[in-house]
CSV table of C-alpha atoms in Angstrom, one decimal:
chain,number,residue,atom,x,y,z
A,1,UNK,CA,-4.4,17.9,-8.8
A,2,UNK,CA,-0.4,17.1,-9.2
A,3,UNK,CA,0.8,14.2,-10.8
A,4,UNK,CA,2.0,11.2,-8.6
A,5,UNK,CA,5.0,12.5,-6.5
A,6,UNK,CA,6.1,10.3,-3.9
A,7,UNK,CA,4.4,7.5,-2.1
A,8,UNK,CA,6.4,7.2,1.1
A,9,UNK,CA,5.3,5.1,4.0
A,10,UNK,CA,5.7,3.6,7.2
A,11,UNK,CA,7.9,1.5,9.4
A,12,UNK,CA,9.6,-1.2,7.4
A,13,UNK,CA,10.0,-3.5,10.5
A,14,UNK,CA,6.4,-4.0,10.6
A,15,UNK,CA,6.6,-5.1,6.9
A,16,UNK,CA,3.1,-6.9,6.7
A,17,UNK,CA,1.8,-4.0,4.8
A,18,UNK,CA,-2.1,-3.7,5.8
A,19,UNK,CA,-2.8,-6.8,3.4
A,20,UNK,CA,-0.7,-9.2,5.0
A,21,UNK,CA,-3.4,-11.5,6.0
A,22,UNK,CA,-5.1,-11.4,2.7
A,23,UNK,CA,-1.6,-11.9,0.9
A,24,UNK,CA,-0.4,-14.8,3.1
A,25,UNK,CA,-3.9,-16.4,2.4
A,26,UNK,CA,-3.1,-16.1,-1.3
A,27,UNK,CA,0.6,-17.2,-0.9
A,28,UNK,CA,1.4,-13.6,-2.2
A,29,UNK,CA,4.1,-11.2,-0.8
A,30,UNK,CA,2.8,-8.0,1.0
A,31,UNK,CA,3.2,-5.3,-1.6
A,32,UNK,CA,6.7,-3.6,-0.8
A,33,UNK,CA,7.9,-5.8,1.9
A,34,UNK,CA,10.9,-5.3,2.9
A,35,UNK,CA,13.6,-8.4,3.5
A,36,UNK,CA,15.0,-9.2,6.7
A,37,UNK,CA,18.0,-6.7,7.2
A,38,UNK,CA,16.7,-4.4,4.9
A,39,UNK,CA,18.8,-1.5,6.1
A,40,UNK,CA,17.4,1.9,4.8
A,41,UNK,CA,15.0,0.4,2.4
A,42,UNK,CA,12.5,2.6,1.6
A,43,UNK,CA,9.1,1.6,3.2
A,44,UNK,CA,6.1,0.7,1.1
A,45,UNK,CA,3.0,2.7,0.9
A,46,UNK,CA,0.3,2.2,3.4
A,47,UNK,CA,-0.1,1.7,7.2
A,48,UNK,CA,2.3,-0.7,8.1
A,49,UNK,CA,0.5,-3.1,11.0
A,50,UNK,CA,0.4,-7.0,11.5
A,51,UNK,CA,-3.1,-8.0,12.2
A,52,UNK,CA,-2.9,-11.2,13.9
A,53,UNK,CA,-4.6,-14.1,12.4
A,54,UNK,CA,-8.4,-15.2,14.0
A,55,UNK,CA,-6.6,-18.5,15.0
A,56,UNK,CA,-3.4,-17.0,16.3
A,57,UNK,CA,-2.4,-18.3,19.6
A,58,UNK,CA,-2.3,-15.8,22.6
A,59,UNK,CA,0.8,-15.5,24.3
A,60,UNK,CA,0.7,-16.8,28.0
A,61,UNK,CA,4.4,-16.1,28.6
A,62,UNK,CA,5.2,-13.6,31.7
A,63,UNK,CA,6.1,-10.1,30.7
A,64,UNK,CA,9.4,-9.5,32.0
A,65,UNK,CA,10.5,-6.4,33.9
A,66,UNK,CA,11.3,-3.5,31.4
A,67,UNK,CA,14.7,-1.8,30.8
A,68,UNK,CA,16.4,0.5,28.8
A,69,UNK,CA,18.3,-0.9,25.9
A,70,UNK,CA,19.1,2.5,23.9
A,71,UNK,CA,18.8,6.2,24.3
A,72,UNK,CA,18.0,8.2,21.0
A,73,UNK,CA,18.6,12.0,21.8
A,74,UNK,CA,17.7,11.5,25.5
A,75,UNK,CA,14.6,9.6,24.6
A,76,UNK,CA,14.7,5.9,25.6
A,77,UNK,CA,13.9,2.7,23.7
A,78,UNK,CA,13.0,-0.2,25.9
A,79,UNK,CA,13.4,-3.9,26.1
A,80,UNK,CA,9.7,-4.4,25.9
A,81,UNK,CA,9.4,-2.2,22.8
A,82,UNK,CA,12.0,-4.6,21.1
A,83,UNK,CA,10.2,-7.8,22.3
A,84,UNK,CA,6.8,-6.4,21.0
A,85,UNK,CA,8.1,-5.5,17.6
A,86,UNK,CA,10.4,-8.6,17.3
A,87,UNK,CA,7.3,-10.8,17.8
A,88,UNK,CA,5.4,-9.0,15.1
A,89,UNK,CA,8.4,-9.3,12.5
A,90,UNK,CA,9.0,-13.2,13.4
A,91,UNK,CA,5.0,-13.6,12.8
A,92,UNK,CA,5.4,-11.8,9.8
A,93,UNK,CA,8.2,-13.9,8.5
A,94,UNK,CA,6.6,-17.0,9.5
A,95,UNK,CA,3.6,-16.0,7.1
A,96,UNK,CA,5.9,-15.2,4.3
A,97,UNK,CA,7.6,-18.6,4.6
A,98,UNK,CA,10.9,-17.4,4.5
A,99,UNK,CA,14.0,-18.5,6.4
A,100,UNK,CA,14.1,-17.2,9.8
A,101,UNK,CA,17.0,-15.3,10.8
A,102,UNK,CA,18.9,-16.0,14.2
A,103,UNK,CA,16.6,-14.4,16.9
A,104,UNK,CA,19.6,-12.4,18.3
A,105,UNK,CA,20.3,-10.8,14.6
A,106,UNK,CA,16.7,-10.0,14.0
A,107,UNK,CA,16.5,-8.2,17.6
A,108,UNK,CA,19.5,-6.1,16.7
A,109,UNK,CA,17.8,-5.4,13.2
A,110,UNK,CA,14.7,-4.5,15.1
A,111,UNK,CA,16.4,-2.5,17.4
A,112,UNK,CA,18.2,-0.4,14.7
A,113,UNK,CA,14.8,0.2,13.0
A,114,UNK,CA,13.5,1.6,16.3
A,115,UNK,CA,16.3,3.8,16.8
A,116,UNK,CA,15.7,5.2,13.1
A,117,UNK,CA,12.1,5.8,13.5
A,118,UNK,CA,12.5,7.4,17.0
A,119,UNK,CA,15.2,9.9,15.2
A,120,UNK,CA,12.5,10.4,12.4
A,121,UNK,CA,9.7,11.1,14.7
A,122,UNK,CA,11.8,13.5,16.9
A,123,UNK,CA,12.6,15.3,13.7
A,124,UNK,CA,9.1,15.5,12.6
A,125,UNK,CA,7.9,17.2,15.6
A,126,UNK,CA,10.8,19.4,15.8
A,127,UNK,CA,9.8,20.6,12.3
A,128,UNK,CA,6.4,21.0,13.3
A,129,UNK,CA,4.7,18.3,11.4
A,130,UNK,CA,1.2,17.2,12.6
A,131,UNK,CA,-1.4,14.6,11.6
A,132,UNK,CA,-4.9,15.4,12.1
A,133,UNK,CA,-7.5,13.0,13.7
A,134,UNK,CA,-9.3,12.4,10.3
A,135,UNK,CA,-6.0,11.0,8.9
A,136,UNK,CA,-5.7,8.5,11.7
A,137,UNK,CA,-9.4,7.6,11.3
A,138,UNK,CA,-8.9,7.1,7.5
A,139,UNK,CA,-5.8,5.0,8.1
A,140,UNK,CA,-7.6,3.2,10.8
A,141,UNK,CA,-10.7,2.4,8.3
A,142,UNK,CA,-8.1,1.3,5.6
A,143,UNK,CA,-6.5,-1.1,7.9
A,144,UNK,CA,-9.7,-2.8,8.7
A,145,UNK,CA,-11.0,-2.8,5.0
A,146,UNK,CA,-8.0,-4.3,3.4
A,147,UNK,CA,-8.2,-7.0,6.0
A,148,UNK,CA,-11.8,-7.7,4.9
A,149,UNK,CA,-13.2,-6.9,8.5
A,150,UNK,CA,-14.8,-4.1,10.2
A,151,UNK,CA,-13.1,-1.7,12.7
A,152,UNK,CA,-14.6,-3.2,15.5
A,153,UNK,CA,-13.6,-6.6,14.6
A,154,UNK,CA,-9.7,-5.1,14.0
A,155,UNK,CA,-9.8,-3.9,17.3
A,156,UNK,CA,-11.1,-7.2,18.9
A,157,UNK,CA,-8.4,-9.1,17.1
A,158,UNK,CA,-5.8,-6.6,18.0
A,159,UNK,CA,-6.8,-6.7,21.7
A,160,UNK,CA,-6.7,-10.3,21.7
A,161,UNK,CA,-3.0,-10.0,20.6
A,162,UNK,CA,-2.6,-7.3,23.6
A,163,UNK,CA,-2.7,-4.1,21.5
A,164,UNK,CA,-5.0,-1.5,22.7
A,165,UNK,CA,-7.0,0.7,20.6
A,166,UNK,CA,-5.0,3.8,22.1
A,167,UNK,CA,-1.7,2.1,21.2
A,168,UNK,CA,-2.7,1.1,17.7
A,169,UNK,CA,-3.7,4.8,16.9
A,170,UNK,CA,-0.6,6.0,18.5
A,171,UNK,CA,1.4,3.7,16.0
A,172,UNK,CA,-0.6,5.0,13.2
A,173,UNK,CA,-0.1,8.5,14.1
A,174,UNK,CA,3.5,8.3,14.4
A,175,UNK,CA,3.7,6.2,11.0
A,176,UNK,CA,1.9,9.3,9.4
A,177,UNK,CA,4.2,11.5,11.1
A,178,UNK,CA,7.0,9.8,9.5
A,179,UNK,CA,5.4,9.7,6.1
A,180,UNK,CA,4.7,13.5,6.1
A,181,UNK,CA,8.4,14.1,7.0
A,182,UNK,CA,9.8,11.7,4.4
A,183,UNK,CA,7.5,13.3,1.8
A,184,UNK,CA,8.8,16.9,2.5
A,185,UNK,CA,12.3,16.1,3.1
A,186,UNK,CA,13.1,13.7,0.3
A,187,UNK,CA,10.8,14.2,-2.7
A,188,UNK,CA,12.4,17.7,-3.5
A,189,UNK,CA,15.6,15.5,-3.8
A,190,UNK,CA,14.6,13.5,-6.9
A,191,UNK,CA,14.4,15.1,-10.6
A,192,UNK,CA,14.0,12.5,-13.6
A,193,UNK,CA,15.2,13.7,-16.9
A,194,UNK,CA,14.7,12.6,-20.2
A,195,UNK,CA,18.4,11.2,-20.4
A,196,UNK,CA,17.4,9.2,-17.3
A,197,UNK,CA,14.5,7.7,-19.1
A,198,UNK,CA,16.6,6.9,-22.2
A,199,UNK,CA,19.3,4.9,-20.0
A,200,UNK,CA,16.4,3.1,-18.3
A,201,UNK,CA,14.9,1.8,-21.8
A,202,UNK,CA,18.5,1.0,-22.8
A,203,UNK,CA,18.9,-1.2,-19.9
A,204,UNK,CA,15.4,-2.7,-20.1
A,205,UNK,CA,16.2,-3.7,-24.0
A,206,UNK,CA,19.3,-5.6,-22.7
A,207,UNK,CA,17.3,-7.7,-20.4
A,208,UNK,CA,15.1,-10.4,-21.1
A,209,UNK,CA,15.1,-12.6,-17.7
A,210,UNK,CA,12.2,-13.1,-15.4
A,211,UNK,CA,13.4,-10.7,-12.9
A,212,UNK,CA,12.9,-7.9,-15.4
A,213,UNK,CA,9.3,-8.8,-16.4
A,214,UNK,CA,6.1,-7.1,-15.1
A,215,UNK,CA,2.7,-9.1,-15.2
A,216,UNK,CA,-0.9,-8.2,-14.2
A,217,UNK,CA,-2.7,-11.5,-13.4
A,218,UNK,CA,-6.4,-11.8,-12.8
A,219,UNK,CA,-6.8,-14.3,-9.9
A,220,UNK,CA,-9.5,-16.4,-8.3
A,221,UNK,CA,-8.9,-18.1,-5.1
A,222,UNK,CA,-11.0,-20.8,-3.5
A,223,UNK,CA,-9.7,-21.5,-0.2
A,224,UNK,CA,-9.1,-24.7,1.4
A,225,UNK,CA,-9.3,-24.8,5.1
A,226,UNK,CA,-6.4,-26.2,7.2
A,227,UNK,CA,-6.8,-30.0,7.8
A,228,UNK,CA,-9.7,-30.0,5.7
A,229,UNK,CA,-11.2,-33.7,4.9
A,230,UNK,CA,-10.7,-35.1,1.3
A,231,UNK,CA,-14.5,-34.4,0.5
A,232,UNK,CA,-14.1,-30.5,1.3
A,233,UNK,CA,-11.0,-30.6,-0.7
A,234,UNK,CA,-12.6,-32.2,-3.5
A,235,UNK,CA,-15.8,-29.9,-3.2
A,236,UNK,CA,-13.4,-26.8,-3.1
A,237,UNK,CA,-11.4,-28.2,-6.3
A,238,UNK,CA,-14.5,-28.7,-8.1
A,239,UNK,CA,-15.8,-24.9,-7.3
A,240,UNK,CA,-12.3,-23.8,-8.8
A,241,UNK,CA,-12.8,-26.0,-11.8
A,242,UNK,CA,-16.3,-24.5,-12.7
A,243,UNK,CA,-14.4,-21.0,-12.2
A,244,UNK,CA,-12.0,-21.8,-14.7
A,245,UNK,CA,-14.3,-23.3,-17.2
A,246,UNK,CA,-16.5,-20.3,-17.1
A,247,UNK,CA,-13.4,-17.9,-17.5
A,248,UNK,CA,-12.3,-20.0,-20.6
A,249,UNK,CA,-15.7,-19.9,-21.8
A,250,UNK,CA,-15.3,-16.2,-22.3
A,251,UNK,CA,-17.3,-14.9,-19.4
A,252,UNK,CA,-16.0,-11.6,-18.1
A,253,UNK,CA,-13.3,-12.6,-15.7
A,254,UNK,CA,-14.3,-9.8,-13.1
A,255,UNK,CA,-17.6,-11.4,-12.9
A,256,UNK,CA,-16.3,-15.0,-12.3
A,257,UNK,CA,-13.8,-13.5,-9.8
A,258,UNK,CA,-16.8,-11.8,-7.8
A,259,UNK,CA,-18.9,-15.0,-7.9
A,260,UNK,CA,-16.2,-17.5,-6.8
A,261,UNK,CA,-13.1,-15.8,-5.3
A,262,UNK,CA,-12.4,-15.9,-1.8
A,263,UNK,CA,-9.6,-13.2,-1.9
A,264,UNK,CA,-10.1,-9.6,-1.1
A,265,UNK,CA,-9.4,-8.5,-4.5
A,266,UNK,CA,-12.2,-10.6,-6.1
A,267,UNK,CA,-15.0,-8.1,-4.7
A,268,UNK,CA,-13.0,-4.8,-4.8
A,269,UNK,CA,-10.9,-5.1,-8.0
A,270,UNK,CA,-12.4,-7.9,-10.1
A,271,UNK,CA,-9.9,-10.3,-9.3
A,272,UNK,CA,-6.9,-8.3,-10.6
A,273,UNK,CA,-3.6,-8.2,-8.7
A,274,UNK,CA,-2.2,-5.4,-10.6
A,275,UNK,CA,1.0,-4.8,-12.9
A,276,UNK,CA,4.1,-5.5,-10.6
A,277,UNK,CA,7.3,-7.1,-11.1
A,278,UNK,CA,7.4,-11.1,-11.4
A,279,UNK,CA,9.5,-11.3,-8.3
A,280,UNK,CA,6.5,-9.8,-6.5
A,281,UNK,CA,4.0,-12.6,-7.2
A,282,UNK,CA,4.7,-16.3,-5.6
A,283,UNK,CA,6.7,-18.5,-7.9
A,284,UNK,CA,3.8,-20.7,-8.5
A,285,UNK,CA,2.0,-17.9,-10.2
A,286,UNK,CA,5.1,-17.0,-12.3
A,287,UNK,CA,5.8,-20.4,-13.4
A,288,UNK,CA,2.2,-21.5,-14.2
A,289,UNK,CA,2.0,-18.3,-16.5
A,290,UNK,CA,5.4,-18.2,-17.9
A,291,UNK,CA,5.5,-18.3,-21.7
A,292,UNK,CA,1.6,-18.1,-22.1
A,293,UNK,CA,0.1,-15.3,-24.4
A,294,UNK,CA,-2.1,-12.7,-22.8
A,295,UNK,CA,-5.5,-13.6,-22.1
A,296,UNK,CA,-4.5,-17.4,-21.2
A,297,UNK,CA,-6.3,-18.9,-18.3
A,298,UNK,CA,-4.4,-21.3,-16.0
A,299,UNK,CA,-5.7,-23.7,-13.3
A,300,UNK,CA,-6.8,-24.6,-11.1
A,301,UNK,CA,-3.5,-24.7,-9.4
A,302,UNK,CA,-3.0,-25.8,-5.9
A,303,UNK,CA,-1.0,-24.0,-3.1
A,304,UNK,CA,-1.2,-24.5,0.7
A,305,UNK,CA,-3.7,-21.7,0.8
A,306,UNK,CA,-6.3,-23.4,-1.7
A,307,UNK,CA,-6.8,-23.5,-5.5
A,308,UNK,CA,-5.9,-20.9,-7.8
A,309,UNK,CA,-7.4,-19.9,-11.3
A,310,UNK,CA,-5.2,-17.2,-13.1
A,311,UNK,CA,-5.9,-14.9,-16.2
A,312,UNK,CA,-2.8,-13.3,-17.9
A,313,UNK,CA,-4.1,-9.9,-18.3
A,314,UNK,CA,-0.8,-8.0,-19.3
A,315,UNK,CA,2.9,-8.8,-19.5
A,316,UNK,CA,5.6,-6.3,-19.8
A,317,UNK,CA,9.3,-7.2,-20.5
A,318,UNK,CA,10.6,-4.0,-21.7
A,319,UNK,CA,9.2,-1.6,-19.0
A,320,UNK,CA,6.8,-0.2,-21.4
A,321,UNK,CA,3.1,-1.3,-21.2
A,322,UNK,CA,1.6,-0.5,-24.7
A,323,UNK,CA,-2.3,-0.7,-23.3
A,324,UNK,CA,-3.3,0.2,-19.6
A,325,UNK,CA,-6.9,0.7,-18.1
A,326,UNK,CA,-7.4,4.6,-17.7
A,327,UNK,CA,-9.7,6.3,-15.5
A,328,UNK,CA,-11.6,9.5,-16.0
A,329,UNK,CA,-12.5,11.3,-12.7
A,330,UNK,CA,-13.2,14.7,-11.5
A,331,UNK,CA,-12.8,15.8,-7.7
A,332,UNK,CA,-13.2,18.6,-5.3
A,333,UNK,CA,-10.1,19.5,-3.2
A,334,UNK,CA,-10.1,21.4,0.0
A,335,UNK,CA,-6.7,22.4,1.2
A,336,UNK,CA,-6.0,22.1,4.7
A,337,UNK,CA,-3.8,24.2,7.3
A,338,UNK,CA,-4.3,26.4,10.3
A,339,UNK,CA,-7.8,27.9,9.0
A,340,UNK,CA,-9.1,24.3,8.0
A,341,UNK,CA,-8.4,21.3,9.6
A,342,UNK,CA,-8.6,17.8,7.8
A,343,UNK,CA,-11.5,17.1,10.0
A,344,UNK,CA,-13.5,20.0,9.1
A,345,UNK,CA,-12.6,19.6,5.4
A,346,UNK,CA,-13.9,16.2,5.7
A,347,UNK,CA,-17.0,17.0,7.1
A,348,UNK,CA,-17.7,19.6,4.8
A,349,UNK,CA,-16.9,17.4,1.5
A,350,UNK,CA,-19.2,14.6,3.3
A,351,UNK,CA,-22.1,17.2,3.2
A,352,UNK,CA,-21.4,18.0,-0.7
A,353,UNK,CA,-21.4,14.1,-1.0
A,354,UNK,CA,-24.7,13.8,0.6
A,355,UNK,CA,-26.4,16.7,-1.4
A,356,UNK,CA,-25.2,15.2,-4.8
A,357,UNK,CA,-26.5,11.7,-3.9
A,358,UNK,CA,-29.8,13.2,-3.0
A,359,UNK,CA,-30.2,15.1,-6.0
A,360,UNK,CA,-29.7,18.4,-4.5
A,361,UNK,CA,-26.5,19.5,-6.0
A,362,UNK,CA,-24.4,18.9,-8.9
A,363,UNK,CA,-20.8,17.7,-8.4
A,364,UNK,CA,-19.3,20.0,-11.2
A,365,UNK,CA,-20.9,23.1,-10.0
A,366,UNK,CA,-19.7,22.2,-6.2
A,367,UNK,CA,-16.5,21.7,-7.9
A,368,UNK,CA,-16.3,25.1,-9.7
A,369,UNK,CA,-17.4,27.1,-6.8
A,370,UNK,CA,-15.4,25.2,-3.8
A,371,UNK,CA,-12.5,23.2,-5.3
A,372,UNK,CA,-9.1,24.9,-4.7
A,373,UNK,CA,-7.5,22.9,-7.3
A,374,UNK,CA,-6.5,24.0,-10.9
A,375,UNK,CA,-9.2,21.8,-12.3
A,376,UNK,CA,-11.8,23.5,-10.5
A,377,UNK,CA,-12.8,25.7,-13.7
A,378,UNK,CA,-13.6,22.4,-15.5
A,379,UNK,CA,-15.9,21.5,-13.0
A,380,UNK,CA,-13.1,19.2,-11.2
A,381,UNK,CA,-12.6,17.2,-14.4
A,382,UNK,CA,-9.0,15.8,-14.3
A,383,UNK,CA,-9.4,14.1,-17.9
A,384,UNK,CA,-8.3,10.5,-18.8
A,385,UNK,CA,-5.4,9.2,-16.7
A,386,UNK,CA,-3.0,6.3,-16.8
A,387,UNK,CA,-2.0,4.3,-13.8
A,388,UNK,CA,0.7,6.0,-11.8
A,389,UNK,CA,-0.5,9.6,-12.4
A,390,UNK,CA,-1.9,10.2,-9.0
A,391,UNK,CA,-0.7,9.7,-5.4
A,392,UNK,CA,-1.2,6.3,-4.4
A,393,UNK,CA,-3.8,7.2,-1.6
A,394,UNK,CA,-5.7,8.9,-4.4
A,395,UNK,CA,-5.5,6.4,-7.0
A,396,UNK,CA,-6.3,3.5,-4.6
A,397,UNK,CA,-9.6,5.0,-3.8
A,398,UNK,CA,-10.0,5.9,-7.6
A,399,UNK,CA,-9.6,2.2,-8.6
A,400,UNK,CA,-11.9,1.0,-5.9
A,401,UNK,CA,-14.9,3.0,-7.5
A,402,UNK,CA,-17.4,1.9,-10.2
A,403,UNK,CA,-18.3,4.5,-12.9
A,404,UNK,CA,-20.6,7.2,-11.4
A,405,UNK,CA,-19.6,6.5,-7.6
A,406,UNK,CA,-18.3,9.3,-5.5
A,407,UNK,CA,-15.7,8.3,-2.8
A,408,UNK,CA,-16.0,9.3,0.8
A,409,UNK,CA,-13.8,12.1,1.7
A,410,UNK,CA,-10.0,11.3,1.0
A,411,UNK,CA,-7.0,13.0,2.8
A,412,UNK,CA,-3.9,13.0,0.8
A,413,UNK,CA,-0.7,15.3,1.0
A,414,UNK,CA,-2.4,18.0,-0.9
A,415,UNK,CA,-5.5,18.3,1.1
A,416,UNK,CA,-8.7,16.4,1.4
A,417,UNK,CA,-10.5,15.1,-1.9
A,418,UNK,CA,-14.0,14.2,-2.9
A,419,UNK,CA,-13.6,11.9,-5.8
A,420,UNK,CA,-16.2,11.0,-8.8
A,421,UNK,CA,-15.2,8.5,-11.2
A,422,UNK,CA,-16.8,9.3,-14.5
A,423,UNK,CA,-15.8,6.5,-16.7
A,424,UNK,CA,-13.1,3.6,-17.3
A,425,UNK,CA,-11.5,2.5,-20.4
A,426,UNK,CA,-8.8,0.3,-21.7
A,427,UNK,CA,-6.4,2.4,-23.8
A,428,UNK,CA,-3.4,1.9,-26.3
A,429,UNK,CA,-0.6,4.2,-25.0
A,430,UNK,CA,1.2,7.0,-27.3
A,431,UNK,CA,4.9,7.0,-27.2
A,432,UNK,CA,4.8,10.1,-24.8
A,433,UNK,CA,2.4,8.2,-22.4
A,434,UNK,CA,4.9,5.3,-22.4
A,435,UNK,CA,7.4,7.5,-21.5
A,436,UNK,CA,5.7,9.0,-18.9
A,437,UNK,CA,4.9,5.9,-17.2
A,438,UNK,CA,8.5,5.1,-17.4
A,439,UNK,CA,9.2,8.2,-15.8
A,440,UNK,CA,7.1,7.3,-13.0
A,441,UNK,CA,9.4,3.8,-12.6
A,442,UNK,CA,12.3,5.7,-12.7
A,443,UNK,CA,11.3,8.1,-10.3
A,444,UNK,CA,10.4,5.6,-7.7
A,445,UNK,CA,13.9,4.0,-8.1
A,446,UNK,CA,15.6,7.3,-7.7
A,447,UNK,CA,13.2,7.9,-4.5
A,448,UNK,CA,14.6,4.7,-2.9
A,449,UNK,CA,18.1,5.9,-3.3
A,450,UNK,CA,17.2,9.2,-2.1
A,451,UNK,CA,15.4,8.0,1.1
A,452,UNK,CA,18.2,5.9,1.7
A,453,UNK,CA,20.7,8.6,1.9
A,454,UNK,CA,18.4,10.6,3.9
A,455,UNK,CA,17.9,8.0,6.6
A,456,UNK,CA,21.4,7.8,6.9
A,457,UNK,CA,21.8,11.6,7.4
A,458,UNK,CA,19.0,11.3,10.1
A,459,UNK,CA,20.6,8.6,11.9
A,460,UNK,CA,24.0,10.0,11.8
A,461,UNK,CA,22.7,13.4,13.4
A,462,UNK,CA,21.1,11.7,16.4
A,463,UNK,CA,22.9,10.8,19.6
A,464,UNK,CA,22.5,7.3,20.2
A,465,UNK,CA,23.6,5.7,23.4
A,466,UNK,CA,23.3,1.8,23.7
A,467,UNK,CA,22.5,0.2,27.1
A,468,UNK,CA,22.0,-3.3,27.9
A,469,UNK,CA,21.2,-5.5,24.6
A,470,UNK,CA,17.6,-6.6,24.4
A,471,UNK,CA,16.6,-10.1,25.8
């Protein structure tokens, strides 16, 4: 299993990464969300699709006659494409609560994003990049799961907003095509040296402001419905107060989150939001916990979404955490290609999973016999790993498991995996391990720069003819 290489993603114009609804409910920014006018910013990992809210109004405006607004290497971009993407961008900006740019300016930015996507898709197809149906199904299920709904509910919600199943799946496939192309074209451009790490650490040592801080918070959200009566507000506040008191009394925070939290991570990750830069947390969360020691409990604090209880789990001000949660896992990897499709590999791994769960086979024995990874001779054992070691899709699936659990088959750039989490622990990092985590951070920064350069090159090679402006 290779170390984490490159987590490229999807169209940044649809910046409400699959967690947009859950994030909006918590007052959180979607991870990796791009600012308006983000230019050639590298999109964030994960299918980038805005799922309309359950109570979102259905547009009754008449659909105007379509026309071509631009041509990219003989392929048209239509006005209705711009209008559809523009509506989603406006909805996502409204969810984030940021300032809304003039509609004409936003429409031009959306058009430029569509042109860039079209050029990348054309390059992907010319280069023979393909996406198996299994990868589309996996992305589809991920969108539904991270929005806390079934796939059927997802399509009912999208259909209500005018997006058909076929169109949604086509968007997912196109985004996956772009991701594969970016991984192939950009990853090889980036190298991180020891000198790069030393320079990063020197810069971090000079910086003490909040913008340079990374924090990991435990989070309990008690939702308050819109237009709730005073009695309901009081009841929800009392519930949040009980959660805070339990956490302060020494109760395991993960248990408190599972019992009280209405946020998706309450059940999935024990309330942990993950180590991230402070500017990717709501200002309320940062100001409420600023200066408090690790282990402190804050709250309940009120936001438009409801009442929050927060725990300071980890704080890093110099770019180098000293302790992390590590996973010990093993896996079976089947590499895909002309002789083995992702769908066929997933079916084979699903059978292995069924046999292990039924007690008919041993995971390690199956790994030694069938895995096409260097870890096969060790029964698939990958050893203890700190955050950032694996590609994001693998790490995300691993973090969702409890010790002893086996994942469903999972597609990554390396093939299709079956993962078993053997154990999890909190560990103090050695100096070498700390530097490896910094290496990952520096690599991400370099990848952003490399992606911007590559995207400009793709855009520059494309023939673009502008027609009538979008309306």
